[in-house]
PDB file of C-alpha atoms in Angstrom:
ATOM      1  CA  MET A   1      71.551  69.588  93.070  1.00 49.00           C
ATOM      2  CA  GLY A   2      74.348  67.026  93.121  1.00 51.00           C
ATOM      3  CA  ASN A   3      77.981  67.222  92.036  1.00 53.00           C
ATOM      4  CA  HIS A   4      79.999  65.085  89.636  1.00 52.00           C
ATOM      5  CA  SER A   5      83.104  63.255  90.746  1.00 53.00           C
ATOM      6  CA  ASP A   6      85.227  66.190  89.556  1.00 54.00           C
ATOM      7  CA  GLY A   7      83.277  68.629  91.714  1.00 54.00           C
ATOM      8  CA  SER A   8      81.264  70.290  88.908  1.00 55.00           C
ATOM      9  CA  PRO A   9      77.536  70.744  89.518  1.00 53.00           C
ATOM     10  CA  ASN A  10      75.013  68.369  87.946  1.00 53.00           C
ATOM     11  CA  HIS A  11      72.726  70.195  85.472  1.00 50.00           C
ATOM     12  CA  SER A  12      71.097  67.184  83.843  1.00 49.00           C
ATOM     13  CA  GLY A  13      67.617  68.464  84.670  1.00 50.00           C
ATOM     14  CA  THR A  14      66.199  64.933  85.222  1.00 49.00           C
ATOM     15  CA  VAL A  15      63.327  64.906  87.697  1.00 49.00           C
ATOM     16  CA  ALA A  16      61.920  61.665  89.087  1.00 48.00           C
ATOM     17  CA  THR A  17      58.159  61.662  89.498  1.00 51.00           C
ATOM     18  CA  ALA A  18      56.055  59.400  91.691  1.00 51.00           C
ATOM     19  CA  GLY A  19      54.252  56.574  89.902  1.00 51.00           C
ATOM     20  CA  GLN A  20      56.470  56.809  86.826  1.00 52.00           C
ATOM     21  CA  ASN A  21      56.637  52.995  86.470  1.00 53.00           C
ATOM     22  CA  GLU A  22      52.938  52.376  87.041  1.00 55.00           C
ATOM     23  CA  VAL A  23      50.869  50.844  84.219  1.00 56.00           C
ATOM     24  CA  GLU A  24      48.683  53.410  82.518  1.00 66.00           C
ATOM     25  CA  LYS A  25      45.022  52.545  83.027  1.00 71.00           C
ATOM     26  CA  PHE A  26      42.290  52.973  80.434  1.00 71.00           C
ATOM     27  CA  GLN A  27      38.536  52.847  80.558  1.00 77.00           C
ATOM     28  CA  ASP A  28      36.742  49.764  79.227  1.00 72.00           C
ATOM     29  CA  PRO A  29      34.902  50.858  76.052  1.00 74.00           C
ATOM     30  CA  GLY A  30      32.333  48.092  76.487  1.00 73.00           C
ATOM     31  CA  ILE A  31      30.415  46.286  73.771  1.00 75.00           C
ATOM     32  CA  PRO A  32      29.773  48.363  70.629  1.00 76.00           C
ATOM     33  CA  PRO A  33      26.141  49.049  69.708  1.00 79.00           C
ATOM     34  CA  HIS A  34      24.447  46.275  67.773  1.00 73.00           C
ATOM     35  CA  ARG A  35      23.793  46.940  64.090  1.00 80.00           C
ATOM     36  CA  LEU A  36      20.718  45.285  62.647  1.00 81.00           C
ATOM     37  CA  ARG A  37      21.057  43.361  59.405  1.00 80.00           C
ATOM     38  CA  LEU A  38      18.612  43.409  56.535  1.00 81.00           C
ATOM     39  CA  ALA A  39      17.311  39.965  57.502  1.00 80.00           C
ATOM     40  CA  ASP A  40      16.604  41.252  61.035  1.00 76.00           C
ATOM     41  CA  THR A  41      14.211  43.952  59.832  1.00 82.00           C
ATOM     42  CA  ASP A  42      12.820  42.580  56.558  1.00 85.00           C
ATOM     43  CA  PRO A  43      10.977  39.214  56.666  1.00 85.00           C
ATOM     44  CA  LYS A  44      11.321  38.875  52.889  1.00 90.00           C
ATOM     45  CA  ALA A  45      15.093  39.223  53.153  1.00 88.00           C
ATOM     46  CA  ALA A  46      15.158  36.590  55.903  1.00 87.00           C
ATOM     47  CA  LYS A  47      13.108  34.222  53.750  1.00 89.00           C
ATOM     48  CA  ARG A  48      15.413  34.870  50.806  1.00 91.00           C
ATOM     49  CA  ALA A  49      18.471  34.112  52.944  1.00 90.00           C
ATOM     50  CA  GLU A  50      16.800  30.909  54.132  1.00 90.00           C
ATOM     51  CA  ARG A  51      16.269  29.788  50.528  1.00 92.00           C
ATOM     52  CA  GLN A  52      19.892  30.621  49.722  1.00 93.00           C
ATOM     53  CA  VAL A  53      21.126  28.451  52.593  1.00 93.00           C
ATOM     54  CA  ALA A  54      18.859  25.609  51.496  1.00 93.00           C
ATOM     55  CA  LEU A  55      20.158  26.010  47.923  1.00 94.00           C
ATOM     56  CA  LEU A  56      23.757  25.678  49.120  1.00 94.00           C
ATOM     57  CA  PHE A  57      22.885  22.512  51.023  1.00 94.00           C
ATOM     58  CA  GLY A  58      21.156  21.283  47.868  1.00 94.00           C
ATOM     59  CA  VAL A  59      24.378  21.920  45.927  1.00 95.00           C
ATOM     60  CA  SER A  60      26.113  19.627  48.406  1.00 95.00           C
ATOM     61  CA  VAL A  61      23.544  16.899  47.749  1.00 94.00           C
ATOM     62  CA  VAL A  62      23.970  17.279  43.977  1.00 95.00           C
ATOM     63  CA  GLY A  63      27.756  17.094  44.354  1.00 94.00           C
ATOM     64  CA  THR A  64      27.480  13.835  46.277  1.00 94.00           C
ATOM     65  CA  LEU A  65      25.176  12.378  43.622  1.00 94.00           C
ATOM     66  CA  ILE A  66      27.613  13.421  40.866  1.00 94.00           C
ATOM     67  CA  PHE A  67      30.398  11.576  42.680  1.00 93.00           C
ATOM     68  CA  LEU A  68      28.327   8.416  43.093  1.00 92.00           C
ATOM     69  CA  VAL A  69      27.149   8.417  39.472  1.00 92.00           C
ATOM     70  CA  ALA A  70      30.685   8.950  38.173  1.00 91.00           C
ATOM     71  CA  TYR A  71      32.036   6.235  40.447  1.00 90.00           C
ATOM     72  CA  PHE A  72      29.487   3.511  39.720  1.00 88.00           C
ATOM     73  CA  ALA A  73      28.158   4.391  36.242  1.00 88.00           C
ATOM     74  CA  ILE A  74      31.494   4.832  34.464  1.00 85.00           C
ATOM     75  CA  ASP A  75      33.004   1.370  34.141  1.00 81.00           C
ATOM     76  CA  LEU A  76      36.772   1.251  33.816  1.00 79.00           C
ATOM     77  CA  GLY A  77      38.012  -1.860  32.061  1.00 76.00           C
ATOM     78  CA  ALA A  78      41.169  -2.998  30.363  1.00 72.00           C
ATOM     79  CA  ASP A  79      40.227  -1.231  27.115  1.00 80.00           C
ATOM     80  CA  THR A  80      39.119   2.037  28.741  1.00 81.00           C
ATOM     81  CA  SER A  81      40.383   5.123  26.950  1.00 87.00           C
ATOM     82  CA  ILE A  82      42.329   7.928  28.587  1.00 89.00           C
ATOM     83  CA  ALA A  83      39.462  10.325  27.866  1.00 89.00           C
ATOM     84  CA  THR A  84      37.060   8.179  29.905  1.00 89.00           C
ATOM     85  CA  ILE A  85      39.493   8.022  32.816  1.00 88.00           C
ATOM     86  CA  ARG A  86      39.959  11.791  32.715  1.00 92.00           C
ATOM     87  CA  LEU A  87      36.194  12.307  32.612  1.00 92.00           C
ATOM     88  CA  GLN A  88      35.675  10.114  35.661  1.00 90.00           C
ATOM     89  CA  ASN A  89      38.474  11.825  37.594  1.00 92.00           C
ATOM     90  CA  ALA A  90      37.043  15.247  36.742  1.00 94.00           C
ATOM     91  CA  LEU A  91      33.543  14.259  37.856  1.00 94.00           C
ATOM     92  CA  LEU A  92      34.849  12.688  41.058  1.00 92.00           C
ATOM     93  CA  GLY A  93      36.803  15.831  41.905  1.00 93.00           C
ATOM     94  CA  LEU A  94      33.952  18.195  41.078  1.00 95.00           C
ATOM     95  CA  GLY A  95      31.449  16.077  42.978  1.00 94.00           C
ATOM     96  CA  THR A  96      33.610  16.013  46.099  1.00 92.00           C
ATOM     97  CA  ALA A  97      34.286  19.758  45.864  1.00 94.00           C
ATOM     98  CA  PHE A  98      30.607  20.668  45.510  1.00 94.00           C
ATOM     99  CA  ALA A  99      29.620  18.260  48.307  1.00 93.00           C
ATOM    100  CA  MET A 100      32.044  19.741  50.840  1.00 93.00           C
ATOM    101  CA  LEU A 101      31.830  23.349  49.639  1.00 94.00           C
ATOM    102  CA  GLY A 102      28.036  23.361  49.715  1.00 94.00           C
ATOM    103  CA  ILE A 103      27.882  22.320  53.360  1.00 93.00           C
ATOM    104  CA  GLY A 104      30.621  24.728  54.436  1.00 94.00           C
ATOM    105  CA  THR A 105      29.344  27.815  52.640  1.00 94.00           C
ATOM    106  CA  GLY A 106      25.764  27.013  53.626  1.00 93.00           C
ATOM    107  CA  ILE A 107      26.606  26.900  57.327  1.00 91.00           C
ATOM    108  CA  VAL A 108      28.656  30.111  57.113  1.00 92.00           C
ATOM    109  CA  HIS A 109      25.885  31.955  55.247  1.00 91.00           C
ATOM    110  CA  TRP A 110      23.328  30.644  57.731  1.00 87.00           C
ATOM    111  CA  ALA A 111      25.362  31.967  60.660  1.00 85.00           C
ATOM    112  CA  LYS A 112      26.058  35.375  59.102  1.00 87.00           C
ATOM    113  CA  ALA A 113      22.604  36.076  57.677  1.00 86.00           C
ATOM    114  CA  LEU A 114      20.079  34.409  59.990  1.00 82.00           C
ATOM    115  CA  MET A 115      21.587  33.532  63.361  1.00 78.00           C
ATOM    116  CA  PRO A 116      21.649  36.294  66.009  1.00 76.00           C
ATOM    117  CA  ASP A 117      24.924  38.229  65.943  1.00 73.00           C
ATOM    118  CA  HIS A 118      24.638  40.344  69.096  1.00 68.00           C
ATOM    119  CA  GLU A 119      27.593  40.213  71.461  1.00 70.00           C
ATOM    120  CA  VAL A 120      27.143  39.044  75.044  1.00 66.00           C
ATOM    121  CA  SER A 121      29.639  39.308  77.891  1.00 69.00           C
ATOM    122  CA  GLU A 122      29.504  37.340  81.113  1.00 66.00           C
ATOM    123  CA  GLU A 123      32.000  36.813  83.897  1.00 69.00           C
ATOM    124  CA  ARG A 124      33.417  33.308  84.029  1.00 70.00           C
ATOM    125  CA  HIS A 125      33.054  31.396  87.259  1.00 66.00           C
ATOM    126  CA  PRO A 126      33.119  27.711  88.209  1.00 66.00           C
ATOM    127  CA  ILE A 127      29.837  25.812  87.973  1.00 59.00           C
ATOM    128  CA  ARG A 128      29.093  24.461  91.415  1.00 66.00           C
ATOM    129  CA  THR A 129      25.462  24.857  92.391  1.00 70.00           C
ATOM    130  CA  GLU A 130      22.374  23.328  90.848  1.00 72.00           C
ATOM    131  CA  GLU A 131      21.229  26.793  89.779  1.00 72.00           C
ATOM    132  CA  ASP A 132      24.411  27.214  87.746  1.00 70.00           C
ATOM    133  CA  ARG A 133      23.810  23.881  86.029  1.00 72.00           C
ATOM    134  CA  LEU A 134      20.255  24.872  85.186  1.00 76.00           C
ATOM    135  CA  ALA A 135      21.551  28.170  83.834  1.00 75.00           C
ATOM    136  CA  ALA A 136      23.986  26.271  81.601  1.00 73.00           C
ATOM    137  CA  VAL A 137      21.127  24.128  80.294  1.00 76.00           C
ATOM    138  CA  ARG A 138      19.130  27.269  79.537  1.00 78.00           C
ATOM    139  CA  ILE A 139      22.100  28.684  77.624  1.00 74.00           C
ATOM    140  CA  VAL A 140      22.244  25.555  75.458  1.00 74.00           C
ATOM    141  CA  ASP A 141      18.505  25.791  74.834  1.00 73.00           C
ATOM    142  CA  ASP A 142      18.911  29.443  73.870  1.00 73.00           C
ATOM    143  CA  ILE A 143      21.647  28.518  71.395  1.00 70.00           C
ATOM    144  CA  VAL A 144      19.410  25.933  69.744  1.00 69.00           C
ATOM    145  CA  GLU A 145      16.586  28.462  69.624  1.00 72.00           C
ATOM    146  CA  GLU A 146      18.817  31.158  68.138  1.00 67.00           C
ATOM    147  CA  THR A 147      19.901  28.903  65.287  1.00 70.00           C
ATOM    148  CA  GLY A 148      16.280  28.846  64.172  1.00 71.00           C
ATOM    149  CA  ILE A 149      16.562  25.202  63.156  1.00 72.00           C
ATOM    150  CA  LYS A 150      13.166  24.452  64.710  1.00 73.00           C
ATOM    151  CA  ARG A 151      11.472  27.362  62.950  1.00 75.00           C
ATOM    152  CA  ARG A 152      13.135  26.788  59.581  1.00 80.00           C
ATOM    153  CA  PRO A 153      12.305  23.241  58.409  1.00 83.00           C
ATOM    154  CA  LEU A 154      13.653  23.951  54.910  1.00 84.00           C
ATOM    155  CA  ILE A 155      17.158  24.529  56.261  1.00 84.00           C
ATOM    156  CA  ARG A 156      16.882  21.633  58.706  1.00 84.00           C
ATOM    157  CA  ASN A 157      15.778  19.105  56.092  1.00 87.00           C
ATOM    158  CA  THR A 158      18.322  20.126  53.464  1.00 89.00           C
ATOM    159  CA  LEU A 159      21.105  20.135  56.064  1.00 86.00           C
ATOM    160  CA  LEU A 160      20.182  16.641  57.232  1.00 88.00           C
ATOM    161  CA  GLY A 161      20.098  15.413  53.639  1.00 89.00           C
ATOM    162  CA  ALA A 162      23.484  16.927  52.814  1.00 91.00           C
ATOM    163  CA  VAL A 163      25.139  15.591  55.970  1.00 89.00           C
ATOM    164  CA  ALA A 164      23.606  12.129  55.493  1.00 89.00           C
ATOM    165  CA  LEU A 165      24.886  11.821  51.908  1.00 88.00           C
ATOM    166  CA  ALA A 166      28.308  13.399  52.472  1.00 87.00           C
ATOM    167  CA  PRO A 167      30.003  10.226  53.892  1.00 87.00           C
ATOM    168  CA  LEU A 168      28.854   8.032  50.973  1.00 86.00           C
ATOM    169  CA  PRO A 169      31.777   8.960  48.662  1.00 85.00           C
ATOM    170  CA  ALA A 170      34.252   7.980  51.371  1.00 84.00           C
ATOM    171  CA  ILE A 171      32.476   4.650  51.876  1.00 83.00           C
ATOM    172  CA  ALA A 172      32.584   3.999  48.127  1.00 80.00           C
ATOM    173  CA  VAL A 173      36.306   4.775  47.976  1.00 79.00           C
ATOM    174  CA  PHE A 174      37.033   2.481  50.930  1.00 79.00           C
ATOM    175  CA  GLY A 175      35.199  -0.314  49.159  1.00 70.00           C
ATOM    176  CA  ASP A 176      37.590   0.020  46.218  1.00 71.00           C
ATOM    177  CA  LEU A 177      40.695  -0.748  48.259  1.00 73.00           C
ATOM    178  CA  GLY A 178      40.534  -4.387  47.216  1.00 66.00           C
ATOM    179  CA  PRO A 179      38.454  -7.576  47.368  1.00 68.00           C
ATOM    180  CA  ARG A 180      37.279  -8.888  50.701  1.00 68.00           C
ATOM    181  CA  PRO A 181      39.695 -11.439  52.149  1.00 66.00           C
ATOM    182  CA  ASP A 182      36.880 -13.713  53.393  1.00 69.00           C
ATOM    183  CA  GLN A 183      38.606 -16.951  54.508  1.00 69.00           C
ATOM    184  CA  THR A 184      41.852 -16.520  52.575  1.00 68.00           C
ATOM    185  CA  LEU A 185      43.665 -15.239  55.654  1.00 68.00           C
ATOM    186  CA  ALA A 186      42.455 -18.120  57.825  1.00 70.00           C
ATOM    187  CA  HIS A 187      44.882 -20.606  56.220  1.00 69.00           C
ATOM    188  CA  THR A 188      48.560 -20.448  55.348  1.00 70.00           C
ATOM    189  CA  MET A 189      50.222 -21.482  52.103  1.00 69.00           C
ATOM    190  CA  TRP A 190      51.683 -24.473  53.935  1.00 71.00           C
ATOM    191  CA  ALA A 191      48.306 -26.112  54.433  1.00 70.00           C
ATOM    192  CA  PRO A 192      48.114 -29.710  53.105  1.00 72.00           C
ATOM    193  CA  GLN A 193      46.798 -30.081  49.567  1.00 71.00           C
ATOM    194  CA  ASP A 194      45.310 -33.402  48.454  1.00 76.00           C
ATOM    195  CA  GLY A 195      46.476 -34.910  51.723  1.00 74.00           C
ATOM    196  CA  LYS A 196      50.130 -34.082  51.052  1.00 77.00           C
ATOM    197  CA  LEU A 197      52.306 -31.695  53.023  1.00 76.00           C
ATOM    198  CA  LYS A 198      54.419 -29.083  51.296  1.00 75.00           C
ATOM    199  CA  ARG A 199      58.167 -29.255  51.570  1.00 77.00           C
ATOM    200  CA  LEU A 200      60.411 -26.253  52.027  1.00 79.00           C
ATOM    201  CA  THR A 201      62.516 -26.171  48.862  1.00 82.00           C
ATOM    202  CA  ARG A 202      65.298 -24.173  47.293  1.00 84.00           C
ATOM    203  CA  ASP A 203      64.559 -21.636  44.588  1.00 81.00           C
ATOM    204  CA  PRO A 204      64.648 -22.103  41.629  1.00 80.00           C
ATOM    205  CA  ASP A 205      65.582 -25.783  41.306  1.00 81.00           C
ATOM    206  CA  GLY A 206      63.024 -26.960  43.878  1.00 78.00           C
ATOM    207  CA  THR A 207      65.320 -29.335  45.762  1.00 85.00           C
ATOM    208  CA  PRO A 208      63.965 -30.021  49.257  1.00 83.00           C
ATOM    209  CA  ILE A 209      65.697 -28.565  52.283  1.00 83.00           C
ATOM    210  CA  LYS A 210      66.514 -31.081  54.980  1.00 79.00           C
ATOM    211  CA  ALA A 211      65.757 -29.781  58.428  1.00 65.00           C
TER     212      ALA A 211
END
């Protein structure tokens, strides 16, 4: 028991314990038990989910076709009405939305309903030996196998079709930036015309400037 500076005893009651500043440790709970989905136990549910994914990819294809039809079939001229312009803009927007949304939602639904969802833990270490490289190759092969893209040709074919058609709207829009320059940029406006050179003149009277 210590004393204060005035001589009175210290009754604070504070007791220092060993290890007071140590970090409290806890036990690793590990990976939670895997819960099977309906598609994991029912083949009919898995087939239904496969058709749903293919339908979403098909929506993407339809959206791309809507964009292309609206872009090329609706001709905008000098006498085009506002209603026609609004119709084309609406179809272009809806086509682009369905094209992108179909691919995105299809991939998400594919991953959540059909791809394996079990958790795996593995210690990270540098790849140095040939065995480690072969193990990495096997992991990639397992990932491809788990996607089921080899066993589900309906999903594979619709995905390839949607991805192949998706860039076409962008290509069409790029083509509308203006006419091709061809050889117009190969010559300047000062090139001789009819064998005569152009003079640098003042604007607007056109009097030549003497160099």
